[in-house]
PDB file of C-alpha atoms in Angstrom:
ATOM      1  CA  MET A   1     -81.498  50.106 -14.648  1.00 70.00           C
ATOM      2  CA  THR A   2     -82.079  47.029 -12.931  1.00 86.00           C
ATOM      3  CA  LYS A   3     -80.475  46.583  -9.320  1.00 92.00           C
ATOM      4  CA  ILE A   4     -79.773  42.872  -9.876  1.00 95.00           C
ATOM      5  CA  ALA A   5     -76.038  41.936 -10.275  1.00 96.00           C
ATOM      6  CA  LEU A   6     -74.900  38.877 -11.886  1.00 96.00           C
ATOM      7  CA  GLY A   7     -73.073  36.552  -9.902  1.00 95.00           C
ATOM      8  CA  THR A   8     -70.678  34.150 -11.443  1.00 93.00           C
ATOM      9  CA  ALA A   9     -69.529  31.118  -8.820  1.00 90.00           C
ATOM     10  CA  GLN A  10     -71.918  28.664 -11.034  1.00 90.00           C
ATOM     11  CA  PHE A  11     -69.753  29.702 -14.202  1.00 90.00           C
ATOM     12  CA  GLY A  12     -66.340  28.309 -12.337  1.00 83.00           C
ATOM     13  CA  MET A  13     -67.652  25.807 -10.350  1.00 69.00           C
ATOM     14  CA  LYS A  14     -70.937  23.858  -8.767  1.00 58.00           C
ATOM     15  CA  TYR A  15     -72.171  26.235  -6.289  1.00 51.00           C
ATOM     16  CA  GLY A  16     -75.132  26.447  -4.399  1.00 48.00           C
ATOM     17  CA  ILE A  17     -76.978  23.788  -2.261  1.00 48.00           C
ATOM     18  CA  ALA A  18     -80.053  23.656  -4.675  1.00 50.00           C
ATOM     19  CA  ASN A  19     -77.709  23.499  -7.830  1.00 44.00           C
ATOM     20  CA  GLN A  20     -78.771  20.486  -9.601  1.00 53.00           C
ATOM     21  CA  ILE A  21     -76.833  21.371 -13.048  1.00 57.00           C
ATOM     22  CA  GLY A  22     -73.501  21.654 -12.019  1.00 68.00           C
ATOM     23  CA  GLN A  23     -70.832  24.185 -13.436  1.00 82.00           C
ATOM     24  CA  VAL A  24     -72.520  26.229 -16.405  1.00 89.00           C
ATOM     25  CA  SER A  25     -71.370  25.675 -19.854  1.00 88.00           C
ATOM     26  CA  ARG A  26     -69.649  27.890 -22.052  1.00 90.00           C
ATOM     27  CA  ASN A  27     -72.162  28.143 -24.269  1.00 91.00           C
ATOM     28  CA  GLU A  28     -74.976  29.022 -21.881  1.00 92.00           C
ATOM     29  CA  ILE A  29     -72.110  31.629 -20.330  1.00 92.00           C
ATOM     30  CA  LYS A  30     -72.663  33.808 -23.583  1.00 93.00           C
ATOM     31  CA  SER A  31     -76.241  33.483 -23.691  1.00 92.00           C
ATOM     32  CA  ILE A  32     -76.487  34.917 -20.127  1.00 94.00           C
ATOM     33  CA  LEU A  33     -74.181  37.362 -20.576  1.00 95.00           C
ATOM     34  CA  SER A  34     -75.912  38.474 -23.902  1.00 93.00           C
ATOM     35  CA  PHE A  35     -79.479  38.772 -22.313  1.00 92.00           C
ATOM     36  CA  ALA A  36     -77.900  40.228 -19.268  1.00 93.00           C
ATOM     37  CA  ARG A  37     -76.587  43.243 -21.591  1.00 93.00           C
ATOM     38  CA  ALA A  38     -79.824  43.261 -23.271  1.00 91.00           C
ATOM     39  CA  THR A  39     -81.725  43.835 -20.117  1.00 89.00           C
ATOM     40  CA  THR A  40     -79.969  46.716 -18.586  1.00 87.00           C
ATOM     41  CA  ILE A  41     -77.803  44.582 -16.118  1.00 94.00           C
ATOM     42  CA  ASP A  42     -74.642  46.532 -15.851  1.00 96.00           C
ATOM     43  CA  THR A  43     -72.578  44.904 -12.937  1.00 98.00           C
ATOM     44  CA  ILE A  44     -70.655  41.317 -13.212  1.00 97.00           C
ATOM     45  CA  ASP A  45     -69.371  39.565  -9.964  1.00 97.00           C
ATOM     46  CA  THR A  46     -66.707  37.290  -9.984  1.00 96.00           C
ATOM     47  CA  ALA A  47     -63.554  35.914  -7.634  1.00 94.00           C
ATOM     48  CA  ILE A  48     -60.404  34.345  -8.233  1.00 92.00           C
ATOM     49  CA  ALA A  49     -61.828  31.860  -6.029  1.00 91.00           C
ATOM     50  CA  TYR A  50     -64.841  30.551  -8.188  1.00 92.00           C
ATOM     51  CA  GLY A  51     -62.857  28.036  -9.665  1.00 90.00           C
ATOM     52  CA  ASN A  52     -62.116  29.496 -13.698  1.00 92.00           C
ATOM     53  CA  SER A  53     -64.941  31.542 -13.556  1.00 93.00           C
ATOM     54  CA  GLU A  54     -62.718  34.570 -14.452  1.00 95.00           C
ATOM     55  CA  SER A  55     -61.695  32.791 -17.682  1.00 95.00           C
ATOM     56  CA  ARG A  56     -65.013  31.590 -18.530  1.00 94.00           C
ATOM     57  CA  LEU A  57     -66.024  35.476 -18.498  1.00 96.00           C
ATOM     58  CA  GLY A  58     -62.964  36.584 -20.708  1.00 96.00           C
ATOM     59  CA  GLU A  59     -64.028  34.381 -23.748  1.00 95.00           C
ATOM     60  CA  SER A  60     -66.889  36.915 -23.879  1.00 94.00           C
ATOM     61  CA  ASP A  61     -66.711  40.268 -24.753  1.00 94.00           C
ATOM     62  CA  LEU A  62     -67.544  42.236 -21.277  1.00 96.00           C
ATOM     63  CA  THR A  63     -66.911  45.834 -22.866  1.00 95.00           C
ATOM     64  CA  GLY A  64     -69.680  47.995 -20.973  1.00 94.00           C
ATOM     65  CA  PHE A  65     -70.140  45.464 -17.578  1.00 97.00           C
ATOM     66  CA  LYS A  66     -68.642  47.082 -14.469  1.00 98.00           C
ATOM     67  CA  LEU A  67     -66.718  44.191 -13.249  1.00 98.00           C
ATOM     68  CA  VAL A  68     -65.954  43.213  -9.689  1.00 98.00           C
ATOM     69  CA  THR A  69     -63.742  40.717  -8.236  1.00 97.00           C
ATOM     70  CA  LYS A  70     -62.164  39.331  -5.177  1.00 96.00           C
ATOM     71  CA  LEU A  71     -58.712  38.557  -4.044  1.00 94.00           C
ATOM     72  CA  PRO A  72     -58.126  35.343  -2.015  1.00 90.00           C
ATOM     73  CA  ALA A  73     -55.769  35.527   1.231  1.00 86.00           C
ATOM     74  CA  PHE A  74     -52.479  36.026   0.894  1.00 85.00           C
ATOM     75  CA  PRO A  75     -50.322  33.466   1.883  1.00 82.00           C
ATOM     76  CA  GLN A  76     -48.791  33.288   5.210  1.00 77.00           C
ATOM     77  CA  GLU A  77     -45.257  32.807   4.193  1.00 77.00           C
ATOM     78  CA  CYS A  78     -45.629  35.929   1.549  1.00 80.00           C
ATOM     79  CA  ALA A  79     -43.057  37.914   2.285  1.00 80.00           C
ATOM     80  CA  ASP A  80     -43.678  40.625  -0.467  1.00 91.00           C
ATOM     81  CA  VAL A  81     -47.810  41.449   0.008  1.00 89.00           C
ATOM     82  CA  SER A  82     -47.409  44.117  -2.534  1.00 92.00           C
ATOM     83  CA  CYS A  83     -45.692  42.051  -5.309  1.00 93.00           C
ATOM     84  CA  TRP A  84     -48.229  39.250  -4.379  1.00 93.00           C
ATOM     85  CA  LEU A  85     -51.484  41.099  -4.788  1.00 94.00           C
ATOM     86  CA  GLU A  86     -49.938  42.806  -8.265  1.00 95.00           C
ATOM     87  CA  GLN A  87     -49.329  39.901  -9.696  1.00 95.00           C
ATOM     88  CA  GLU A  88     -52.724  37.711  -8.518  1.00 95.00           C
ATOM     89  CA  PHE A  89     -54.460  41.546  -9.693  1.00 97.00           C
ATOM     90  CA  GLN A  90     -52.720  41.406 -13.489  1.00 97.00           C
ATOM     91  CA  ALA A  91     -53.340  37.595 -13.581  1.00 97.00           C
ATOM     92  CA  SER A  92     -57.074  38.395 -13.109  1.00 97.00           C
ATOM     93  CA  LEU A  93     -57.192  41.163 -15.770  1.00 98.00           C
ATOM     94  CA  MET A  94     -55.331  38.487 -17.940  1.00 98.00           C
ATOM     95  CA  ARG A  95     -58.377  35.969 -17.337  1.00 97.00           C
ATOM     96  CA  LEU A  96     -61.074  38.559 -17.695  1.00 98.00           C
ATOM     97  CA  ASN A  97     -59.518  39.859 -20.834  1.00 97.00           C
ATOM     98  CA  VAL A  98     -59.875  43.447 -19.853  1.00 97.00           C
ATOM     99  CA  SER A  99     -57.454  46.410 -18.665  1.00 97.00           C
ATOM    100  CA  SER A 100     -59.110  47.624 -15.632  1.00 98.00           C
ATOM    101  CA  ILE A 101     -62.276  46.788 -13.339  1.00 98.00           C
ATOM    102  CA  TYR A 102     -64.670  48.455 -11.756  1.00 98.00           C
ATOM    103  CA  GLY A 103     -64.099  46.704  -8.051  1.00 98.00           C
ATOM    104  CA  LEU A 104     -61.964  45.055  -6.370  1.00 98.00           C
ATOM    105  CA  LEU A 105     -62.423  43.543  -2.924  1.00 97.00           C
ATOM    106  CA  LEU A 106     -60.773  41.380  -0.171  1.00 94.00           C
ATOM    107  CA  HIS A 107     -62.149  37.888   0.128  1.00 89.00           C
ATOM    108  CA  ARG A 108     -60.032  37.601   3.512  1.00 89.00           C
ATOM    109  CA  PRO A 109     -60.949  41.116   4.939  1.00 90.00           C
ATOM    110  CA  ASP A 110     -59.525  40.296   8.352  1.00 90.00           C
ATOM    111  CA  GLN A 111     -55.689  40.450   6.943  1.00 87.00           C
ATOM    112  CA  LEU A 112     -55.904  43.795   6.961  1.00 89.00           C
ATOM    113  CA  LEU A 113     -55.592  43.736  10.914  1.00 89.00           C
ATOM    114  CA  GLY A 114     -52.451  41.737  10.775  1.00 87.00           C
ATOM    115  CA  ARG A 115     -48.835  42.756  10.177  1.00 86.00           C
ATOM    116  CA  SER A 116     -49.199  43.019   6.629  1.00 87.00           C
ATOM    117  CA  GLY A 117     -52.396  44.683   6.806  1.00 87.00           C
ATOM    118  CA  ASN A 118     -50.691  48.446   6.016  1.00 91.00           C
ATOM    119  CA  SER A 119     -48.901  47.198   2.977  1.00 91.00           C
ATOM    120  CA  LEU A 120     -51.879  45.377   1.701  1.00 92.00           C
ATOM    121  CA  VAL A 121     -53.785  48.768   2.022  1.00 93.00           C
ATOM    122  CA  LYS A 122     -50.914  50.690  -0.026  1.00 94.00           C
ATOM    123  CA  ALA A 123     -51.165  48.080  -2.773  1.00 94.00           C
ATOM    124  CA  LEU A 124     -54.593  48.576  -3.295  1.00 96.00           C
ATOM    125  CA  GLU A 125     -54.510  52.013  -3.115  1.00 96.00           C
ATOM    126  CA  HIS A 126     -51.650  52.054  -5.849  1.00 96.00           C
ATOM    127  CA  LEU A 127     -54.085  50.276  -7.992  1.00 97.00           C
ATOM    128  CA  LYS A 128     -56.627  52.732  -7.627  1.00 97.00           C
ATOM    129  CA  ALA A 129     -54.278  55.419  -8.160  1.00 97.00           C
ATOM    130  CA  ARG A 130     -53.422  53.953 -11.620  1.00 97.00           C
ATOM    131  CA  GLY A 131     -56.473  54.120 -12.642  1.00 98.00           C
ATOM    132  CA  LEU A 132     -57.118  49.872 -13.022  1.00 98.00           C
ATOM    133  CA  VAL A 133     -59.190  49.606 -10.187  1.00 98.00           C
ATOM    134  CA  LYS A 134     -62.276  52.463  -9.603  1.00 98.00           C
ATOM    135  CA  LYS A 135     -63.351  51.109  -6.196  1.00 98.00           C
ATOM    136  CA  ILE A 136     -61.658  48.742  -3.386  1.00 97.00           C
ATOM    137  CA  GLY A 137     -63.379  47.445  -0.782  1.00 96.00           C
ATOM    138  CA  VAL A 138     -64.222  44.312   1.478  1.00 96.00           C
ATOM    139  CA  SER A 139     -66.757  40.842   1.201  1.00 95.00           C
ATOM    140  CA  ILE A 140     -67.563  40.181   4.525  1.00 95.00           C
ATOM    141  CA  TYR A 141     -69.861  37.301   6.158  1.00 94.00           C
ATOM    142  CA  SER A 142     -70.978  39.562   9.151  1.00 94.00           C
ATOM    143  CA  PRO A 143     -71.576  43.122   9.787  1.00 95.00           C
ATOM    144  CA  VAL A 144     -69.503  42.807  13.236  1.00 95.00           C
ATOM    145  CA  GLU A 145     -66.624  42.707  10.896  1.00 94.00           C
ATOM    146  CA  LEU A 146     -66.795  46.157   9.766  1.00 95.00           C
ATOM    147  CA  ASP A 147     -66.579  47.434  13.428  1.00 93.00           C
ATOM    148  CA  VAL A 148     -62.924  47.178  12.785  1.00 92.00           C
ATOM    149  CA  LEU A 149     -62.361  47.330   9.058  1.00 92.00           C
ATOM    150  CA  MET A 150     -63.782  50.593   8.696  1.00 92.00           C
ATOM    151  CA  ASP A 151     -60.571  52.129  10.168  1.00 88.00           C
ATOM    152  CA  THR A 152     -57.874  50.452   8.459  1.00 87.00           C
ATOM    153  CA  CYS A 153     -58.272  52.025   4.789  1.00 88.00           C
ATOM    154  CA  THR A 154     -60.536  53.744   2.704  1.00 91.00           C
ATOM    155  CA  ILE A 155     -63.568  51.997   1.614  1.00 96.00           C
ATOM    156  CA  ASP A 156     -65.478  52.280  -1.226  1.00 97.00           C
ATOM    157  CA  LEU A 157     -67.496  49.180  -2.130  1.00 98.00           C
ATOM    158  CA  VAL A 158     -68.936  46.415   0.304  1.00 98.00           C
ATOM    159  CA  GLN A 159     -70.347  43.070  -0.429  1.00 98.00           C
ATOM    160  CA  VAL A 160     -72.496  41.375   2.255  1.00 98.00           C
ATOM    161  CA  PRO A 161     -75.121  38.753   2.974  1.00 97.00           C
ATOM    162  CA  PHE A 162     -78.878  40.072   2.955  1.00 98.00           C
ATOM    163  CA  ASN A 163     -82.091  38.226   3.004  1.00 98.00           C
ATOM    164  CA  LEU A 164     -85.347  37.708   4.797  1.00 98.00           C
ATOM    165  CA  ILE A 165     -83.710  35.545   7.075  1.00 98.00           C
ATOM    166  CA  ASP A 166     -80.267  37.307   7.544  1.00 98.00           C
ATOM    167  CA  ARG A 167     -81.066  40.635   8.333  1.00 98.00           C
ATOM    168  CA  ARG A 168     -78.066  41.901  10.531  1.00 98.00           C
ATOM    169  CA  ILE A 169     -76.474  44.435   7.944  1.00 98.00           C
ATOM    170  CA  TYR A 170     -79.513  46.234   8.576  1.00 98.00           C
ATOM    171  CA  SER A 171     -80.399  45.654  12.574  1.00 97.00           C
ATOM    172  CA  SER A 172     -76.733  46.386  12.995  1.00 97.00           C
ATOM    173  CA  GLY A 173     -77.322  49.942  11.722  1.00 98.00           C
ATOM    174  CA  TRP A 174     -74.591  49.413   9.278  1.00 98.00           C
ATOM    175  CA  LEU A 175     -76.564  49.494   6.168  1.00 98.00           C
ATOM    176  CA  GLN A 176     -77.600  53.056   6.873  1.00 98.00           C
ATOM    177  CA  LYS A 177     -73.919  53.941   7.859  1.00 97.00           C
ATOM    178  CA  LEU A 178     -72.223  52.780   4.756  1.00 98.00           C
ATOM    179  CA  TYR A 179     -75.171  54.370   2.837  1.00 98.00           C
ATOM    180  CA  ASP A 180     -74.914  57.766   4.601  1.00 97.00           C
ATOM    181  CA  GLY A 181     -71.086  57.518   4.465  1.00 96.00           C
ATOM    182  CA  GLY A 182     -71.103  57.320   0.518  1.00 97.00           C
ATOM    183  CA  ILE A 183     -69.827  53.503   0.509  1.00 97.00           C
ATOM    184  CA  GLU A 184     -71.779  51.490  -2.383  1.00 98.00           C
ATOM    185  CA  VAL A 185     -73.208  48.342  -0.821  1.00 98.00           C
ATOM    186  CA  HIS A 186     -73.928  45.033  -2.668  1.00 98.00           C
ATOM    187  CA  THR A 187     -75.834  42.296  -1.254  1.00 98.00           C
ATOM    188  CA  ARG A 188     -75.330  38.382  -1.884  1.00 96.00           C
ATOM    189  CA  SER A 189     -77.148  35.298  -1.019  1.00 95.00           C
ATOM    190  CA  ALA A 190     -80.683  36.570  -1.621  1.00 96.00           C
ATOM    191  CA  PHE A 191     -81.826  33.117  -1.695  1.00 96.00           C
ATOM    192  CA  LEU A 192     -79.601  31.795   1.361  1.00 96.00           C
ATOM    193  CA  GLN A 193     -77.469  29.844  -1.621  1.00 90.00           C
ATOM    194  CA  GLY A 194     -80.764  28.813  -2.930  1.00 91.00           C
ATOM    195  CA  LEU A 195     -82.187  27.056   0.351  1.00 95.00           C
ATOM    196  CA  MET A 196     -85.160  29.700   0.071  1.00 96.00           C
ATOM    197  CA  LEU A 197     -86.231  28.305  -2.927  1.00 94.00           C
ATOM    198  CA  MET A 198     -86.559  24.470  -2.377  1.00 94.00           C
ATOM    199  CA  PRO A 199     -89.705  23.580  -1.827  1.00 95.00           C
ATOM    200  CA  PHE A 200     -90.230  22.494   2.314  1.00 96.00           C
ATOM    201  CA  ASP A 201     -90.065  18.473   1.635  1.00 95.00           C
ATOM    202  CA  GLU A 202     -86.820  19.291  -0.390  1.00 94.00           C
ATOM    203  CA  ILE A 203     -84.961  20.923   2.369  1.00 95.00           C
ATOM    204  CA  PRO A 204     -82.270  18.700   3.661  1.00 94.00           C
ATOM    205  CA  GLU A 205     -82.561  16.810   6.860  1.00 95.00           C
ATOM    206  CA  LYS A 206     -79.689  18.465   8.517  1.00 95.00           C
ATOM    207  CA  PHE A 207     -81.667  21.835   8.737  1.00 96.00           C
ATOM    208  CA  LYS A 208     -84.521  19.693  10.480  1.00 95.00           C
ATOM    209  CA  TYR A 209     -83.652  22.329  13.619  1.00 97.00           C
ATOM    210  CA  TRP A 210     -84.978  25.326  11.511  1.00 98.00           C
ATOM    211  CA  TRP A 211     -87.992  23.511   9.831  1.00 96.00           C
ATOM    212  CA  PRO A 212     -90.574  25.640  11.687  1.00 97.00           C
ATOM    213  CA  LEU A 213     -89.093  29.007  10.265  1.00 98.00           C
ATOM    214  CA  PHE A 214     -89.029  27.373   6.955  1.00 97.00           C
ATOM    215  CA  ASP A 215     -92.765  26.351   7.650  1.00 97.00           C
ATOM    216  CA  ASN A 216     -93.635  29.541   8.509  1.00 98.00           C
ATOM    217  CA  TRP A 217     -91.623  30.969   5.307  1.00 98.00           C
ATOM    218  CA  HIS A 218     -93.733  28.385   3.146  1.00 98.00           C
ATOM    219  CA  CYS A 219     -97.195  28.979   4.626  1.00 97.00           C
ATOM    220  CA  TRP A 220     -96.593  32.822   4.214  1.00 98.00           C
ATOM    221  CA  LEU A 221     -95.826  32.420   0.321  1.00 97.00           C
ATOM    222  CA  ARG A 222     -98.595  30.355   0.169  1.00 97.00           C
ATOM    223  CA  ASP A 223    -101.096  32.668   1.613  1.00 96.00           C
ATOM    224  CA  ASN A 224     -99.851  35.471  -0.117  1.00 95.00           C
ATOM    225  CA  ASN A 225     -99.792  33.982  -3.677  1.00 95.00           C
ATOM    226  CA  ILE A 226     -96.384  34.873  -4.033  1.00 94.00           C
ATOM    227  CA  SER A 227     -93.341  32.778  -5.385  1.00 93.00           C
ATOM    228  CA  ALA A 228     -90.260  32.320  -3.183  1.00 95.00           C
ATOM    229  CA  ALA A 229     -87.932  34.101  -6.087  1.00 93.00           C
ATOM    230  CA  LYS A 230     -90.097  37.091  -5.979  1.00 93.00           C
ATOM    231  CA  ALA A 231     -90.167  37.717  -2.337  1.00 95.00           C
ATOM    232  CA  CYS A 232     -86.784  37.202  -1.860  1.00 96.00           C
ATOM    233  CA  ILE A 233     -85.859  39.813  -4.468  1.00 94.00           C
ATOM    234  CA  ASP A 234     -88.424  42.330  -3.553  1.00 94.00           C
ATOM    235  CA  PHE A 235     -87.467  42.377  -0.158  1.00 96.00           C
ATOM    236  CA  VAL A 236     -84.066  43.002  -0.809  1.00 96.00           C
ATOM    237  CA  GLN A 237     -84.569  45.701  -3.586  1.00 93.00           C
ATOM    238  CA  SER A 238     -87.026  47.555  -1.364  1.00 93.00           C
ATOM    239  CA  TYR A 239     -84.063  48.995   0.730  1.00 96.00           C
ATOM    240  CA  GLN A 240     -82.701  52.208  -0.999  1.00 95.00           C
ATOM    241  CA  GLN A 241     -79.379  51.717   0.502  1.00 98.00           C
ATOM    242  CA  ILE A 242     -78.360  48.822  -1.501  1.00 98.00           C
ATOM    243  CA  SER A 243     -76.925  49.383  -4.976  1.00 97.00           C
ATOM    244  CA  LYS A 244     -76.817  45.923  -6.461  1.00 97.00           C
ATOM    245  CA  VAL A 245     -77.992  42.874  -5.527  1.00 97.00           C
ATOM    246  CA  VAL A 246     -75.402  39.918  -6.783  1.00 97.00           C
ATOM    247  CA  VAL A 247     -77.546  36.748  -7.800  1.00 95.00           C
ATOM    248  CA  GLY A 248     -76.488  33.566  -9.741  1.00 91.00           C
ATOM    249  CA  VAL A 249     -78.117  31.804 -12.611  1.00 89.00           C
ATOM    250  CA  ALA A 250     -77.160  28.729 -14.399  1.00 85.00           C
ATOM    251  CA  ASN A 251     -79.093  29.531 -17.315  1.00 87.00           C
ATOM    252  CA  PHE A 252     -80.599  32.815 -19.216  1.00 86.00           C
ATOM    253  CA  GLN A 253     -84.118  31.511 -18.515  1.00 89.00           C
ATOM    254  CA  GLN A 254     -83.301  31.693 -14.906  1.00 88.00           C
ATOM    255  CA  LEU A 255     -82.316  35.102 -15.803  1.00 90.00           C
ATOM    256  CA  GLU A 256     -85.184  35.778 -17.961  1.00 89.00           C
ATOM    257  CA  GLU A 257     -87.495  34.759 -15.043  1.00 88.00           C
ATOM    258  CA  LEU A 258     -85.277  37.049 -12.178  1.00 88.00           C
ATOM    259  CA  ILE A 259     -85.795  40.035 -14.323  1.00 87.00           C
ATOM    260  CA  GLN A 260     -89.291  39.519 -14.664  1.00 86.00           C
ATOM    261  CA  VAL A 261     -89.967  39.255 -11.028  1.00 82.00           C
ATOM    262  CA  GLU A 262     -87.979  42.293 -10.075  1.00 79.00           C
ATOM    263  CA  LYS A 263     -90.762  44.367 -12.302  1.00 79.00           C
ATOM    264  CA  GLU A 264     -93.826  45.807  -9.922  1.00 76.00           C
ATOM    265  CA  PRO A 265     -92.427  45.690  -6.565  1.00 77.00           C
ATOM    266  CA  LEU A 266     -94.686  44.047  -3.607  1.00 80.00           C
ATOM    267  CA  ASP A 267     -96.013  46.551  -1.117  1.00 85.00           C
ATOM    268  CA  ILE A 268     -96.630  43.867   1.536  1.00 90.00           C
ATOM    269  CA  ASN A 269     -95.564  43.196   5.153  1.00 94.00           C
ATOM    270  CA  TRP A 270     -93.106  40.815   5.071  1.00 96.00           C
ATOM    271  CA  PRO A 271     -92.699  37.335   7.108  1.00 96.00           C
ATOM    272  CA  SER A 272     -91.277  37.631  10.715  1.00 96.00           C
ATOM    273  CA  ILE A 273     -88.369  35.113   9.927  1.00 98.00           C
ATOM    274  CA  GLU A 274     -85.503  36.812  10.923  1.00 97.00           C
ATOM    275  CA  CYS A 275     -82.606  34.235  12.428  1.00 97.00           C
ATOM    276  CA  LEU A 276     -79.555  35.209  13.993  1.00 97.00           C
ATOM    277  CA  ASP A 277     -78.189  31.746  14.303  1.00 97.00           C
ATOM    278  CA  GLU A 278     -74.840  31.227  12.253  1.00 95.00           C
ATOM    279  CA  ASP A 279     -75.171  27.832  11.781  1.00 97.00           C
ATOM    280  CA  LEU A 280     -78.287  28.723   9.357  1.00 97.00           C
ATOM    281  CA  ILE A 281     -77.436  32.044   7.950  1.00 97.00           C
ATOM    282  CA  ASN A 282     -73.632  31.317   7.004  1.00 94.00           C
ATOM    283  CA  PRO A 283     -73.521  28.464   4.584  1.00 92.00           C
ATOM    284  CA  SER A 284     -69.978  27.982   5.300  1.00 90.00           C
ATOM    285  CA  ASN A 285     -70.766  26.354   8.502  1.00 94.00           C
ATOM    286  CA  TRP A 286     -73.373  24.120   6.648  1.00 94.00           C
ATOM    287  CA  VAL A 287     -70.823  21.307   5.942  1.00 90.00           C
ATOM    288  CA  SER A 288     -70.354  20.696   9.945  1.00 91.00           C
ATOM    289  CA  LEU A 289     -74.341  20.452  10.565  1.00 91.00           C
TER     290      LEU A 289
END
């Protein structure tokens, strides 16, 4: 079984700094899902915040896929968090055209720490007790968030960024802690939203502060005669603690290429391009560069 999970942000909106295609068409989505099913990909990742991704997915037969979706932040003026969560979740099921899902994650897990956190936990656990969700969890940007979140509720699944540049979940020790605790780990941003796949001369000017890092990256790729996609995927997959690597594609040819690069893992010394600067490793900060 492949470790690759299908990310679907591009199904519902234009996503990724290297995206020149835009939102994936309905016909292409069907082709991608058909190919995914044929290549033992068993997990699909989506979110309510991903435009109409859920609805697009629901137009196809999703039988046999493990679906993971994410709840947005509940409104500050929300008087009944349990009712809000139930409505949002049931709407997701309707859009996806399924009766239950594998995983439900919080896109804003910091709300667990607020005054409505306890109600949020109870509502999530109620969905799980009813068999509507197998695993509940959080989608985080930094492992620092886990220092406080792990005491708020029983977390079954964590989604976190991890790549050759952003290795915080490993260096912090949290990757091993999660694995030892039986918590499933899904990683995203293997290509840093496509930035690591771009030719050096196409990297936007706003990233010029980190051009030396990317120069080292491209020199390493050239010296070792390895494609950027192959290196990025193999690096993440080399960690046994990681269950799934969420990767988005714009067409089934890209997915086919990813399946091919996943084969025959590399045995190599990885480049020293790790960076802790959140202006680079957190794409939500890129708009201010």
